[in-house]
Amino acid sequence: MKWYAPLATAALFLAACGGPAEAPAESDAPVTPAAESAGVLNVYSARHYDSDKKMYKQFETETGIKVRFRESGAAELLEAMKAEGANSPADVIISSDAGTLYRFEAAGLTQPANSEVLDKVVPEHFRDPAGNWYGLTKRFRVIVYDPERVTPEQVDEYADLASADFDGEVCMRSSTNIYNLSLMGELIDRMGEDSAAAWARSVVENFARPPQGGDTTQIEAIAAGECSVALTNHYYWVRMMQGSATQRAAASKTKLSFPQQDSWGTHVNVTGAAVAANSPNRENALRFIEWLTTPEGQGLLTTETKEVPLIEGAKMPEGLELLPEEFKESIFPLNRLGENQGEAQAIYDRAGWN
């Protein structure tokens, strides 16, 4: 876990973290008298992209607010904030997946933003009803398949992964992964618990190998002929299509299906942000999250990740032209994904989905 902060404030910030850390980096944003009086912003982020560093610098330049950020896995950040308690320096929490954001909320680590700006620009189903977190970018959980062995009609529903046609042909990552938990969280509501459990059992019976790796691993496995279908978030495939020659070659052997076009639509999730419960700089936290909903903020959030901007009018990142121009997205209250997490994991466990 790493802290990045202006050298003048590093000692104080590291003390708040409860121990030593790697030497912080000096921000190269211009410092003016206005900047010195604008205060600071402490961001706890589960993201790890160079474009985020540009995002922080741009916000500093425009507002004079000094941004200090800590990057680590969501679970590690959550435990760190629990340990820090009321003394946590965190102002903003950024994490992927509504299910993860729900975990911070359930642990009492967030507070309602009470922002008219965010309530206006972020659609209701993409935010916590009480304003504890807000979605900022979209991602789609899609089916990736081998077009040499599978037809589009065979993978136009999530239920198809349970078909006997795919006996020994399904690759998956672990059931504990938040993306799979959140998909199951929606399926529970859409299909009912019994049908969702039956689906999980049949998918496990179709496994080509035990669950392993990440979404990119599943795409590579299909390209290598280890299986013919899997689940992935759309942006992993897009990144591979724009990556190294080896990545492009692997991804080019696969195609994406956006399931449920004749019913409720493809599962949608978010990367989002929350105001930390004990934020010492609450006004700056709100200002930053609201700034992330501007075209500029949206562009910096998505340019490297290849997620989809959530706010209308924002520029699409390069690579998204590889996706269908139009498709039906699921309109589903994302707070339900977190509320259903416990039952989702129990269903996977009973099915033997490790």
PDB file of N, CA and C in Angstrom, residues 92-158:
ATOM      1  N   VAL A  92     -12.378  11.008   0.657  1.00  0.00           N
ATOM      2  CA  VAL A  92     -13.115  10.389  -0.455  1.00  0.00           C
ATOM      3  C   VAL A  92     -12.666   8.948  -0.608  1.00  0.00           C
ATOM      4  N   ILE A  93     -13.631   8.072  -0.832  1.00  0.00           N
ATOM      5  CA  ILE A  93     -13.361   6.666  -1.138  1.00  0.00           C
ATOM      6  C   ILE A  93     -13.754   6.439  -2.595  1.00  0.00           C
ATOM      7  N   ILE A  94     -12.838   5.882  -3.387  1.00  0.00           N
ATOM      8  CA  ILE A  94     -13.139   5.528  -4.766  1.00  0.00           C
ATOM      9  C   ILE A  94     -12.935   4.029  -4.916  1.00  0.00           C
ATOM     10  N   SER A  95     -13.932   3.344  -5.450  1.00  0.00           N
ATOM     11  CA  SER A  95     -13.804   1.904  -5.626  1.00  0.00           C
ATOM     12  C   SER A  95     -14.688   1.437  -6.772  1.00  0.00           C
ATOM     13  N   SER A  96     -14.327   0.296  -7.327  1.00  0.00           N
ATOM     14  CA  SER A  96     -15.120  -0.297  -8.403  1.00  0.00           C
ATOM     15  C   SER A  96     -16.170  -1.220  -7.812  1.00  0.00           C
ATOM     16  N   ASP A  97     -17.301  -1.265  -8.482  1.00  0.00           N
ATOM     17  CA  ASP A  97     -18.415  -2.147  -8.162  1.00  0.00           C
ATOM     18  C   ASP A  97     -19.261  -1.623  -7.003  1.00  0.00           C
ATOM     19  N   ALA A  98     -20.559  -1.556  -7.266  1.00  0.00           N
ATOM     20  CA  ALA A  98     -21.495  -1.119  -6.233  1.00  0.00           C
ATOM     21  C   ALA A  98     -21.466  -2.045  -5.022  1.00  0.00           C
ATOM     22  N   GLY A  99     -21.162  -3.323  -5.243  1.00  0.00           N
ATOM     23  CA  GLY A  99     -21.070  -4.264  -4.132  1.00  0.00           C
ATOM     24  C   GLY A  99     -19.951  -3.917  -3.178  1.00  0.00           C
ATOM     25  N   THR A 100     -18.842  -3.412  -3.704  1.00  0.00           N
ATOM     26  CA  THR A 100     -17.732  -2.994  -2.851  1.00  0.00           C
ATOM     27  C   THR A 100     -18.070  -1.706  -2.121  1.00  0.00           C
ATOM     28  N   LEU A 101     -18.668  -0.762  -2.835  1.00  0.00           N
ATOM     29  CA  LEU A 101     -19.074   0.486  -2.194  1.00  0.00           C
ATOM     30  C   LEU A 101     -20.053   0.213  -1.060  1.00  0.00           C
ATOM     31  N   TYR A 102     -20.922  -0.770  -1.256  1.00  0.00           N
ATOM     32  CA  TYR A 102     -21.871  -1.156  -0.205  1.00  0.00           C
ATOM     33  C   TYR A 102     -21.128  -1.635   1.042  1.00  0.00           C
ATOM     34  N   ARG A 103     -20.013  -2.327   0.870  1.00  0.00           N
ATOM     35  CA  ARG A 103     -19.257  -2.825   2.011  1.00  0.00           C
ATOM     36  C   ARG A 103     -18.729  -1.673   2.870  1.00  0.00           C
ATOM     37  N   PHE A 104     -18.260  -0.605   2.224  1.00  0.00           N
ATOM     38  CA  PHE A 104     -17.811   0.562   2.979  1.00  0.00           C
ATOM     39  C   PHE A 104     -18.988   1.185   3.720  1.00  0.00           C
ATOM     40  N   GLU A 105     -20.128   1.284   3.033  1.00  0.00           N
ATOM     41  CA  GLU A 105     -21.323   1.852   3.669  1.00  0.00           C
ATOM     42  C   GLU A 105     -21.768   1.006   4.860  1.00  0.00           C
ATOM     43  N   ALA A 106     -21.828  -0.319   4.663  1.00  0.00           N
ATOM     44  CA  ALA A 106     -22.294  -1.210   5.721  1.00  0.00           C
ATOM     45  C   ALA A 106     -21.369  -1.178   6.936  1.00  0.00           C
ATOM     46  N   ALA A 107     -20.091  -0.869   6.706  1.00  0.00           N
ATOM     47  CA  ALA A 107     -19.127  -0.789   7.807  1.00  0.00           C
ATOM     48  C   ALA A 107     -19.162   0.568   8.512  1.00  0.00           C
ATOM     49  N   GLY A 108     -20.062   1.444   8.075  1.00  0.00           N
ATOM     50  CA  GLY A 108     -20.171   2.754   8.698  1.00  0.00           C
ATOM     51  C   GLY A 108     -19.070   3.711   8.312  1.00  0.00           C
ATOM     52  N   LEU A 109     -18.468   3.501   7.135  1.00  0.00           N
ATOM     53  CA  LEU A 109     -17.314   4.294   6.722  1.00  0.00           C
ATOM     54  C   LEU A 109     -17.663   5.392   5.724  1.00  0.00           C
ATOM     55  N   THR A 110     -18.945   5.564   5.424  1.00  0.00           N
ATOM     56  CA  THR A 110     -19.382   6.609   4.506  1.00  0.00           C
ATOM     57  C   THR A 110     -20.427   7.483   5.181  1.00  0.00           C
ATOM     58  N   GLN A 111     -20.748   8.587   4.533  1.00  0.00           N
ATOM     59  CA  GLN A 111     -21.802   9.469   5.018  1.00  0.00           C
ATOM     60  C   GLN A 111     -22.577  10.011   3.822  1.00  0.00           C
ATOM     61  N   PRO A 112     -23.839  10.394   4.011  1.00  0.00           N
ATOM     62  CA  PRO A 112     -24.613  10.970   2.903  1.00  0.00           C
ATOM     63  C   PRO A 112     -23.948  12.230   2.373  1.00  0.00           C
ATOM     64  N   ALA A 113     -23.883  12.327   1.049  1.00  0.00           N
ATOM     65  CA  ALA A 113     -23.248  13.492   0.442  1.00  0.00           C
ATOM     66  C   ALA A 113     -24.147  14.718   0.489  1.00  0.00           C
ATOM     67  N   ASN A 114     -25.467  14.506   0.398  1.00  0.00           N
ATOM     68  CA  ASN A 114     -26.414  15.626   0.386  1.00  0.00           C
ATOM     69  C   ASN A 114     -26.045  16.647  -0.684  1.00  0.00           C
ATOM     70  N   SER A 115     -25.811  16.148  -1.900  1.00  0.00           N
ATOM     71  CA  SER A 115     -25.386  16.999  -3.011  1.00  0.00           C
ATOM     72  C   SER A 115     -26.491  17.094  -4.054  1.00  0.00           C
ATOM     73  N   GLU A 116     -27.012  18.299  -4.268  1.00  0.00           N
ATOM     74  CA  GLU A 116     -28.014  18.495  -5.301  1.00  0.00           C
ATOM     75  C   GLU A 116     -27.424  18.238  -6.684  1.00  0.00           C
ATOM     76  N   VAL A 117     -26.152  18.571  -6.854  1.00  0.00           N
ATOM     77  CA  VAL A 117     -25.486  18.348  -8.137  1.00  0.00           C
ATOM     78  C   VAL A 117     -25.463  16.863  -8.475  1.00  0.00           C
ATOM     79  N   LEU A 118     -25.004  16.049  -7.527  1.00  0.00           N
ATOM     80  CA  LEU A 118     -24.897  14.614  -7.777  1.00  0.00           C
ATOM     81  C   LEU A 118     -26.269  13.976  -7.927  1.00  0.00           C
ATOM     82  N   ASP A 119     -27.231  14.408  -7.130  1.00  0.00           N
ATOM     83  CA  ASP A 119     -28.577  13.854  -7.242  1.00  0.00           C
ATOM     84  C   ASP A 119     -29.189  14.174  -8.602  1.00  0.00           C
ATOM     85  N   LYS A 120     -28.777  15.273  -9.193  1.00  0.00           N
ATOM     86  CA  LYS A 120     -29.323  15.673 -10.483  1.00  0.00           C
ATOM     87  C   LYS A 120     -28.688  14.920 -11.638  1.00  0.00           C
ATOM     88  N   VAL A 121     -27.369  14.727 -11.603  1.00  0.00           N
ATOM     89  CA  VAL A 121     -26.673  14.186 -12.776  1.00  0.00           C
ATOM     90  C   VAL A 121     -26.490  12.675 -12.735  1.00  0.00           C
ATOM     91  N   VAL A 122     -26.512  12.059 -11.548  1.00  0.00           N
ATOM     92  CA  VAL A 122     -26.333  10.607 -11.448  1.00  0.00           C
ATOM     93  C   VAL A 122     -27.713   9.950 -11.368  1.00  0.00           C
ATOM     94  N   PRO A 123     -28.073   9.115 -12.345  1.00  0.00           N
ATOM     95  CA  PRO A 123     -29.387   8.465 -12.328  1.00  0.00           C
ATOM     96  C   PRO A 123     -29.630   7.724 -11.018  1.00  0.00           C
ATOM     97  N   GLU A 124     -30.875   7.679 -10.606  1.00  0.00           N
ATOM     98  CA  GLU A 124     -31.225   7.156  -9.290  1.00  0.00           C
ATOM     99  C   GLU A 124     -30.746   5.733  -9.059  1.00  0.00           C
ATOM    100  N   HIS A 125     -30.849   4.863 -10.073  1.00  0.00           N
ATOM    101  CA  HIS A 125     -30.469   3.466  -9.862  1.00  0.00           C
ATOM    102  C   HIS A 125     -28.961   3.265  -9.829  1.00  0.00           C
ATOM    103  N   PHE A 126     -28.187   4.333 -10.107  1.00  0.00           N
ATOM    104  CA  PHE A 126     -26.730   4.250 -10.069  1.00  0.00           C
ATOM    105  C   PHE A 126     -26.153   4.858  -8.785  1.00  0.00           C
ATOM    106  N   ARG A 127     -26.982   5.055  -7.773  1.00  0.00           N
ATOM    107  CA  ARG A 127     -26.490   5.632  -6.523  1.00  0.00           C
ATOM    108  C   ARG A 127     -27.235   5.052  -5.335  1.00  0.00           C
ATOM    109  N   ASP A 128     -26.601   5.171  -4.184  1.00  0.00           N
ATOM    110  CA  ASP A 128     -27.233   4.722  -2.957  1.00  0.00           C
ATOM    111  C   ASP A 128     -28.434   5.611  -2.663  1.00  0.00           C
ATOM    112  N   PRO A 129     -29.561   5.039  -2.259  1.00  0.00           N
ATOM    113  CA  PRO A 129     -30.754   5.848  -2.002  1.00  0.00           C
ATOM    114  C   PRO A 129     -30.539   6.968  -0.983  1.00  0.00           C
ATOM    115  N   ALA A 130     -29.658   6.744  -0.018  1.00  0.00           N
ATOM    116  CA  ALA A 130     -29.399   7.763   1.009  1.00  0.00           C
ATOM    117  C   ALA A 130     -28.221   8.665   0.646  1.00  0.00           C
ATOM    118  N   GLY A 131     -27.628   8.458  -0.532  1.00  0.00           N
ATOM    119  CA  GLY A 131     -26.522   9.302  -0.964  1.00  0.00           C
ATOM    120  C   GLY A 131     -25.185   8.934  -0.370  1.00  0.00           C
ATOM    121  N   ASN A 132     -25.050   7.708   0.143  1.00  0.00           N
ATOM    122  CA  ASN A 132     -23.778   7.285   0.737  1.00  0.00           C
ATOM    123  C   ASN A 132     -22.697   7.020  -0.303  1.00  0.00           C
ATOM    124  N   TRP A 133     -23.084   6.746  -1.540  1.00  0.00           N
ATOM    125  CA  TRP A 133     -22.119   6.605  -2.634  1.00  0.00           C
ATOM    126  C   TRP A 133     -22.821   6.878  -3.963  1.00  0.00           C
ATOM    127  N   TYR A 134     -22.015   7.270  -4.933  1.00  0.00           N
ATOM    128  CA  TYR A 134     -22.536   7.616  -6.258  1.00  0.00           C
ATOM    129  C   TYR A 134     -21.719   6.922  -7.339  1.00  0.00           C
ATOM    130  N   GLY A 135     -22.397   6.320  -8.314  1.00  0.00           N
ATOM    131  CA  GLY A 135     -21.701   5.769  -9.464  1.00  0.00           C
ATOM    132  C   GLY A 135     -21.166   6.893 -10.339  1.00  0.00           C
ATOM    133  N   LEU A 136     -20.006   6.666 -10.947  1.00  0.00           N
ATOM    134  CA  LEU A 136     -19.377   7.673 -11.796  1.00  0.00           C
ATOM    135  C   LEU A 136     -19.101   7.178 -13.205  1.00  0.00           C
ATOM    136  N   THR A 137     -18.815   5.882 -13.337  1.00  0.00           N
ATOM    137  CA  THR A 137     -18.592   5.288 -14.654  1.00  0.00           C
ATOM    138  C   THR A 137     -19.288   3.935 -14.704  1.00  0.00           C
ATOM    139  N   LYS A 138     -19.581   3.466 -15.915  1.00  0.00           N
ATOM    140  CA  LYS A 138     -20.305   2.213 -16.088  1.00  0.00           C
ATOM    141  C   LYS A 138     -19.397   1.117 -16.636  1.00  0.00           C
ATOM    142  N   ARG A 139     -19.709  -0.128 -16.252  1.00  0.00           N
ATOM    143  CA  ARG A 139     -19.074  -1.306 -16.845  1.00  0.00           C
ATOM    144  C   ARG A 139     -20.153  -2.358 -17.049  1.00  0.00           C
ATOM    145  N   PHE A 140     -19.954  -3.242 -18.030  1.00  0.00           N
ATOM    146  CA  PHE A 140     -20.953  -4.254 -18.374  1.00  0.00           C
ATOM    147  C   PHE A 140     -20.362  -5.648 -18.200  1.00  0.00           C
ATOM    148  N   ARG A 141     -21.120  -6.524 -17.545  1.00  0.00           N
ATOM    149  CA  ARG A 141     -20.704  -7.914 -17.350  1.00  0.00           C
ATOM    150  C   ARG A 141     -21.270  -8.708 -18.519  1.00  0.00           C
ATOM    151  N   VAL A 142     -20.395  -9.100 -19.439  1.00  0.00           N
ATOM    152  CA  VAL A 142     -20.824  -9.701 -20.694  1.00  0.00           C
ATOM    153  C   VAL A 142     -20.280 -11.128 -20.825  1.00  0.00           C
ATOM    154  N   ILE A 143     -20.765 -11.829 -21.824  1.00  0.00           N
ATOM    155  CA  ILE A 143     -20.262 -13.165 -22.135  1.00  0.00           C
ATOM    156  C   ILE A 143     -19.245 -13.048 -23.266  1.00  0.00           C
ATOM    157  N   VAL A 144     -18.075 -13.612 -23.057  1.00  0.00           N
ATOM    158  CA  VAL A 144     -17.059 -13.666 -24.103  1.00  0.00           C
ATOM    159  C   VAL A 144     -17.019 -15.092 -24.621  1.00  0.00           C
ATOM    160  N   TYR A 145     -16.907 -15.251 -25.939  1.00  0.00           N
ATOM    161  CA  TYR A 145     -17.007 -16.597 -26.516  1.00  0.00           C
ATOM    162  C   TYR A 145     -16.122 -16.761 -27.744  1.00  0.00           C
ATOM    163  N   ASP A 146     -15.909 -18.009 -28.107  1.00  0.00           N
ATOM    164  CA  ASP A 146     -15.138 -18.377 -29.293  1.00  0.00           C
ATOM    165  C   ASP A 146     -16.094 -18.483 -30.479  1.00  0.00           C
ATOM    166  N   PRO A 147     -16.034 -17.555 -31.434  1.00  0.00           N
ATOM    167  CA  PRO A 147     -16.994 -17.583 -32.546  1.00  0.00           C
ATOM    168  C   PRO A 147     -16.805 -18.764 -33.495  1.00  0.00           C
ATOM    169  N   GLU A 148     -15.673 -19.462 -33.385  1.00  0.00           N
ATOM    170  CA  GLU A 148     -15.459 -20.648 -34.205  1.00  0.00           C
ATOM    171  C   GLU A 148     -16.215 -21.852 -33.659  1.00  0.00           C
ATOM    172  N   ARG A 149     -16.588 -21.774 -32.380  1.00  0.00           N
ATOM    173  CA  ARG A 149     -17.244 -22.918 -31.730  1.00  0.00           C
ATOM    174  C   ARG A 149     -18.629 -22.592 -31.187  1.00  0.00           C
ATOM    175  N   VAL A 150     -18.957 -21.309 -31.113  1.00  0.00           N
ATOM    176  CA  VAL A 150     -20.207 -20.874 -30.494  1.00  0.00           C
ATOM    177  C   VAL A 150     -20.888 -19.851 -31.393  1.00  0.00           C
ATOM    178  N   THR A 151     -22.187 -19.958 -31.547  1.00  0.00           N
ATOM    179  CA  THR A 151     -22.954 -18.973 -32.303  1.00  0.00           C
ATOM    180  C   THR A 151     -23.511 -17.921 -31.357  1.00  0.00           C
ATOM    181  N   PRO A 152     -23.776 -16.711 -31.846  1.00  0.00           N
ATOM    182  CA  PRO A 152     -24.322 -15.669 -30.969  1.00  0.00           C
ATOM    183  C   PRO A 152     -25.619 -16.082 -30.283  1.00  0.00           C
ATOM    184  N   GLU A 153     -26.437 -16.880 -30.979  1.00  0.00           N
ATOM    185  CA  GLU A 153     -27.714 -17.306 -30.405  1.00  0.00           C
ATOM    186  C   GLU A 153     -27.542 -18.224 -29.200  1.00  0.00           C
ATOM    187  N   GLN A 154     -26.382 -18.851 -29.102  1.00  0.00           N
ATOM    188  CA  GLN A 154     -26.128 -19.756 -27.984  1.00  0.00           C
ATOM    189  C   GLN A 154     -25.747 -19.033 -26.702  1.00  0.00           C
ATOM    190  N   VAL A 155     -25.448 -17.740 -26.819  1.00  0.00           N
ATOM    191  CA  VAL A 155     -24.977 -16.988 -25.649  1.00  0.00           C
ATOM    192  C   VAL A 155     -25.691 -15.645 -25.539  1.00  0.00           C
ATOM    193  N   ASP A 156     -26.986 -15.627 -25.801  1.00  0.00           N
ATOM    194  CA  ASP A 156     -27.702 -14.356 -25.715  1.00  0.00           C
ATOM    195  C   ASP A 156     -28.411 -14.170 -24.379  1.00  0.00           C
ATOM    196  N   GLU A 157     -28.223 -15.104 -23.445  1.00  0.00           N
ATOM    197  CA  GLU A 157     -28.736 -14.967 -22.086  1.00  0.00           C
ATOM    198  C   GLU A 157     -27.701 -15.515 -21.111  1.00  0.00           C
ATOM    199  N   TYR A 158     -27.678 -14.974 -19.908  1.00  0.00           N
ATOM    200  CA  TYR A 158     -26.786 -15.521 -18.881  1.00  0.00           C
ATOM    201  C   TYR A 158     -27.139 -16.980 -18.603  1.00  0.00           C
TER     202      TYR A 158
END
